[in-house]
Amino acid sequence: QVQLVESGGGLVQAGGSLRLSCAASGTIFSINAMGWYRQAPGKQRELVATTTSRGMTNYADSVKGRFTISRDNAKNTVYLQMNSLKPEDTAVYYCNAEITGWDMARDDYWGRGTQVTVSS
């Protein structure tokens, strides 16, 4: 069994900062890509940022220059530092990871999500 557990969401004023964390645990052999997605009410889930095991990153245009994704491979943890937050960043943020288990099967895993609310 593999679990992704997010933390760090909350309520913040526009212009403020939050840091999200997501820790993977369980029968993990290796982790390839890790990333963050978000879903606002009435909208589809969208990519925020991803990072590979070698540290290559990709960002949505809407967060470039404001958000930074990073990971600690030793801790199987990915972070999302969010600065200069805007009300339009309000959403449930989901952690995603492509994980190879002890059985060598590669699967896509999702966390349960953490709410980020930015007030104007």
PDB file of C-alpha atoms in Angstrom:
ATOM      1  CA  GLN A   1       0.000   0.000   0.000  1.00  0.00           C
ATOM      2  CA  VAL A   2       1.137   3.508  -0.835  1.00  0.00           C
ATOM      3  CA  GLN A   3      -0.182   6.693   0.718  1.00  0.00           C
ATOM      4  CA  LEU A   4       0.308  10.363  -0.071  1.00  0.00           C
ATOM      5  CA  VAL A   5      -0.461  12.748   2.773  1.00  0.00           C
ATOM      6  CA  GLU A   6      -0.619  16.497   2.180  1.00  0.00           C
ATOM      7  CA  SER A   7      -0.308  19.224   4.774  1.00  0.00           C
ATOM      8  CA  GLY A   8       0.136  22.979   4.944  1.00  0.00           C
ATOM      9  CA  GLY A   9      -3.063  24.344   3.467  1.00  0.00           C
ATOM     10  CA  GLY A  10      -5.078  27.083   5.096  1.00  0.00           C
ATOM     11  CA  LEU A  11      -6.474  30.588   4.850  1.00  0.00           C
ATOM     12  CA  VAL A  12      -4.194  33.454   3.871  1.00  0.00           C
ATOM     13  CA  GLN A  13      -4.630  37.014   2.690  1.00  0.00           C
ATOM     14  CA  ALA A  14      -3.771  38.025  -0.844  1.00  0.00           C
ATOM     15  CA  GLY A  15      -0.050  38.605  -1.168  1.00  0.00           C
ATOM     16  CA  GLY A  16       0.734  36.097   1.546  1.00  0.00           C
ATOM     17  CA  SER A  17       2.570  32.782   1.427  1.00  0.00           C
ATOM     18  CA  LEU A  18       1.922  29.148   2.210  1.00  0.00           C
ATOM     19  CA  ARG A  19       4.044  26.017   1.976  1.00  0.00           C
ATOM     20  CA  LEU A  20       2.464  22.699   1.120  1.00  0.00           C
ATOM     21  CA  SER A  21       4.076  19.359   1.884  1.00  0.00           C
ATOM     22  CA  CYS A  22       3.278  15.883   0.624  1.00  0.00           C
ATOM     23  CA  ALA A  23       4.892  12.774   2.045  1.00  0.00           C
ATOM     24  CA  ALA A  24       4.704   9.394   0.336  1.00  0.00           C
ATOM     25  CA  SER A  25       4.851   6.249   2.439  1.00  0.00           C
ATOM     26  CA  GLY A  26       4.350   2.519   2.090  1.00  0.00           C
ATOM     27  CA  THR A  27       5.779  -0.187  -0.124  1.00  0.00           C
ATOM     28  CA  ILE A  28       7.809   2.157  -2.320  1.00  0.00           C
ATOM     29  CA  PHE A  29      10.681   1.011  -4.511  1.00  0.00           C
ATOM     30  CA  SER A  30      11.176   4.307  -6.311  1.00  0.00           C
ATOM     31  CA  ILE A  31       9.370   7.542  -7.108  1.00  0.00           C
ATOM     32  CA  ASN A  32       9.557   9.138 -10.538  1.00  0.00           C
ATOM     33  CA  ALA A  33       7.603  12.337 -11.038  1.00  0.00           C
ATOM     34  CA  MET A  34       5.901  14.164  -8.179  1.00  0.00           C
ATOM     35  CA  GLY A  35       3.662  17.136  -8.517  1.00  0.00           C
ATOM     36  CA  TRP A  36       0.833  19.351  -7.427  1.00  0.00           C
ATOM     37  CA  TYR A  37      -2.530  19.866  -9.064  1.00  0.00           C
ATOM     38  CA  ARG A  38      -5.453  21.996  -7.986  1.00  0.00           C
ATOM     39  CA  GLN A  39      -9.189  22.105  -8.454  1.00  0.00           C
ATOM     40  CA  ALA A  40     -11.299  25.170  -7.854  1.00  0.00           C
ATOM     41  CA  PRO A  41     -15.087  24.929  -7.394  1.00  0.00           C
ATOM     42  CA  GLY A  42     -16.798  24.315 -10.701  1.00  0.00           C
ATOM     43  CA  LYS A  43     -13.532  23.873 -12.574  1.00  0.00           C
ATOM     44  CA  GLN A  44     -11.481  20.943 -13.782  1.00  0.00           C
ATOM     45  CA  ARG A  45      -8.383  19.785 -11.969  1.00  0.00           C
ATOM     46  CA  GLU A  46      -5.325  21.502 -13.420  1.00  0.00           C
ATOM     47  CA  LEU A  47      -1.584  21.064 -13.201  1.00  0.00           C
ATOM     48  CA  VAL A  48       0.257  23.480 -10.925  1.00  0.00           C
ATOM     49  CA  ALA A  49       3.821  22.145 -10.930  1.00  0.00           C
ATOM     50  CA  THR A  50       5.742  18.910 -11.353  1.00  0.00           C
ATOM     51  CA  THR A  51       9.259  17.729 -10.666  1.00  0.00           C
ATOM     52  CA  THR A  52      11.169  14.657 -11.776  1.00  0.00           C
ATOM     53  CA  SER A  53      13.466  12.558  -9.613  1.00  0.00           C
ATOM     54  CA  ARG A  54      16.385  14.427 -11.180  1.00  0.00           C
ATOM     55  CA  GLY A  55      14.956  17.812 -10.265  1.00  0.00           C
ATOM     56  CA  MET A  56      13.562  18.968 -13.594  1.00  0.00           C
ATOM     57  CA  THR A  57      10.538  21.172 -13.005  1.00  0.00           C
ATOM     58  CA  ASN A  58       7.494  22.325 -14.920  1.00  0.00           C
ATOM     59  CA  TYR A  59       5.012  25.035 -13.933  1.00  0.00           C
ATOM     60  CA  ALA A  60       1.651  26.279 -15.069  1.00  0.00           C
ATOM     61  CA  ASP A  61       1.975  29.733 -16.612  1.00  0.00           C
ATOM     62  CA  SER A  62      -0.354  31.148 -13.970  1.00  0.00           C
ATOM     63  CA  VAL A  63       2.068  30.325 -11.129  1.00  0.00           C
ATOM     64  CA  LYS A  64       5.452  30.884 -12.747  1.00  0.00           C
ATOM     65  CA  GLY A  65       7.582  33.239 -10.698  1.00  0.00           C
ATOM     66  CA  ARG A  66       5.356  32.866  -7.635  1.00  0.00           C
ATOM     67  CA  PHE A  67       5.388  29.136  -6.810  1.00  0.00           C
ATOM     68  CA  THR A  68       8.387  26.862  -6.338  1.00  0.00           C
ATOM     69  CA  ILE A  69       8.266  23.079  -6.293  1.00  0.00           C
ATOM     70  CA  SER A  70      10.986  21.069  -4.611  1.00  0.00           C
ATOM     71  CA  ARG A  71      11.481  17.565  -3.290  1.00  0.00           C
ATOM     72  CA  ASP A  72      13.484  15.656  -0.736  1.00  0.00           C
ATOM     73  CA  ASN A  73      14.098  12.238  -2.240  1.00  0.00           C
ATOM     74  CA  ALA A  74      15.449  10.852   1.032  1.00  0.00           C
ATOM     75  CA  LYS A  75      12.128  11.669   2.699  1.00  0.00           C
ATOM     76  CA  ASN A  76       9.898  10.852  -0.301  1.00  0.00           C
ATOM     77  CA  THR A  77       8.448  14.327   0.124  1.00  0.00           C
ATOM     78  CA  VAL A  78       7.511  17.069  -2.306  1.00  0.00           C
ATOM     79  CA  TYR A  79       6.923  20.700  -1.355  1.00  0.00           C
ATOM     80  CA  LEU A  80       5.169  23.645  -2.941  1.00  0.00           C
ATOM     81  CA  GLN A  81       6.216  27.086  -1.776  1.00  0.00           C
ATOM     82  CA  MET A  82       3.501  29.541  -2.767  1.00  0.00           C
ATOM     83  CA  ASN A  83       4.267  33.256  -2.619  1.00  0.00           C
ATOM     84  CA  SER A  84       2.334  36.329  -3.708  1.00  0.00           C
ATOM     85  CA  LEU A  85      -0.886  34.373  -3.448  1.00  0.00           C
ATOM     86  CA  LYS A  86      -3.954  35.633  -5.285  1.00  0.00           C
ATOM     87  CA  PRO A  87      -7.653  34.954  -4.688  1.00  0.00           C
ATOM     88  CA  GLU A  88      -7.682  32.967  -7.936  1.00  0.00           C
ATOM     89  CA  ASP A  89      -5.233  30.508  -6.351  1.00  0.00           C
ATOM     90  CA  THR A  90      -8.049  29.366  -4.063  1.00  0.00           C
ATOM     91  CA  ALA A  91      -8.583  25.649  -4.649  1.00  0.00           C
ATOM     92  CA  VAL A  92      -8.095  22.197  -3.238  1.00  0.00           C
ATOM     93  CA  TYR A  93      -4.485  21.242  -3.902  1.00  0.00           C
ATOM     94  CA  TYR A  94      -3.701  17.609  -4.638  1.00  0.00           C
ATOM     95  CA  CYS A  95      -0.376  15.835  -4.497  1.00  0.00           C
ATOM     96  CA  ASN A  96       0.417  13.339  -7.249  1.00  0.00           C
ATOM     97  CA  ALA A  97       3.245  10.837  -7.584  1.00  0.00           C
ATOM     98  CA  GLU A  98       4.269   8.164 -10.049  1.00  0.00           C
ATOM     99  CA  ILE A  99       5.525   5.341  -7.845  1.00  0.00           C
ATOM    100  CA  THR A 100       7.076   1.957  -8.479  1.00  0.00           C
ATOM    101  CA  GLY A 101       6.169  -0.465  -5.729  1.00  0.00           C
ATOM    102  CA  TRP A 102       8.094  -3.404  -4.352  1.00  0.00           C
ATOM    103  CA  ASP A 103       6.332  -5.574  -6.955  1.00  0.00           C
ATOM    104  CA  MET A 104       7.883  -3.359  -9.686  1.00  0.00           C
ATOM    105  CA  ALA A 105       4.458  -2.167 -10.778  1.00  0.00           C
ATOM    106  CA  ARG A 106       4.322   1.537 -11.614  1.00  0.00           C
ATOM    107  CA  ASP A 107       1.152   3.393 -10.650  1.00  0.00           C
ATOM    108  CA  ASP A 108      -0.161   6.908 -10.284  1.00  0.00           C
ATOM    109  CA  TYR A 109      -1.148   7.947  -6.759  1.00  0.00           C
ATOM    110  CA  TRP A 110      -3.096  10.908  -5.415  1.00  0.00           C
ATOM    111  CA  GLY A 111      -3.409  12.492  -2.019  1.00  0.00           C
ATOM    112  CA  ARG A 112      -6.752  13.469  -0.548  1.00  0.00           C
ATOM    113  CA  GLY A 113      -6.133  17.161  -1.057  1.00  0.00           C
ATOM    114  CA  THR A 114      -5.607  20.215   1.121  1.00  0.00           C
ATOM    115  CA  GLN A 115      -7.675  23.386   0.937  1.00  0.00           C
ATOM    116  CA  VAL A 116      -5.976  26.679   0.132  1.00  0.00           C
ATOM    117  CA  THR A 117      -8.122  29.788   0.480  1.00  0.00           C
ATOM    118  CA  VAL A 118      -6.818  33.230  -0.425  1.00  0.00           C
ATOM    119  CA  SER A 119      -8.898  36.177   0.735  1.00  0.00           C
ATOM    120  CA  SER A 120      -8.892  39.510  -1.060  1.00  0.00           C
TER     121      SER A 120
END
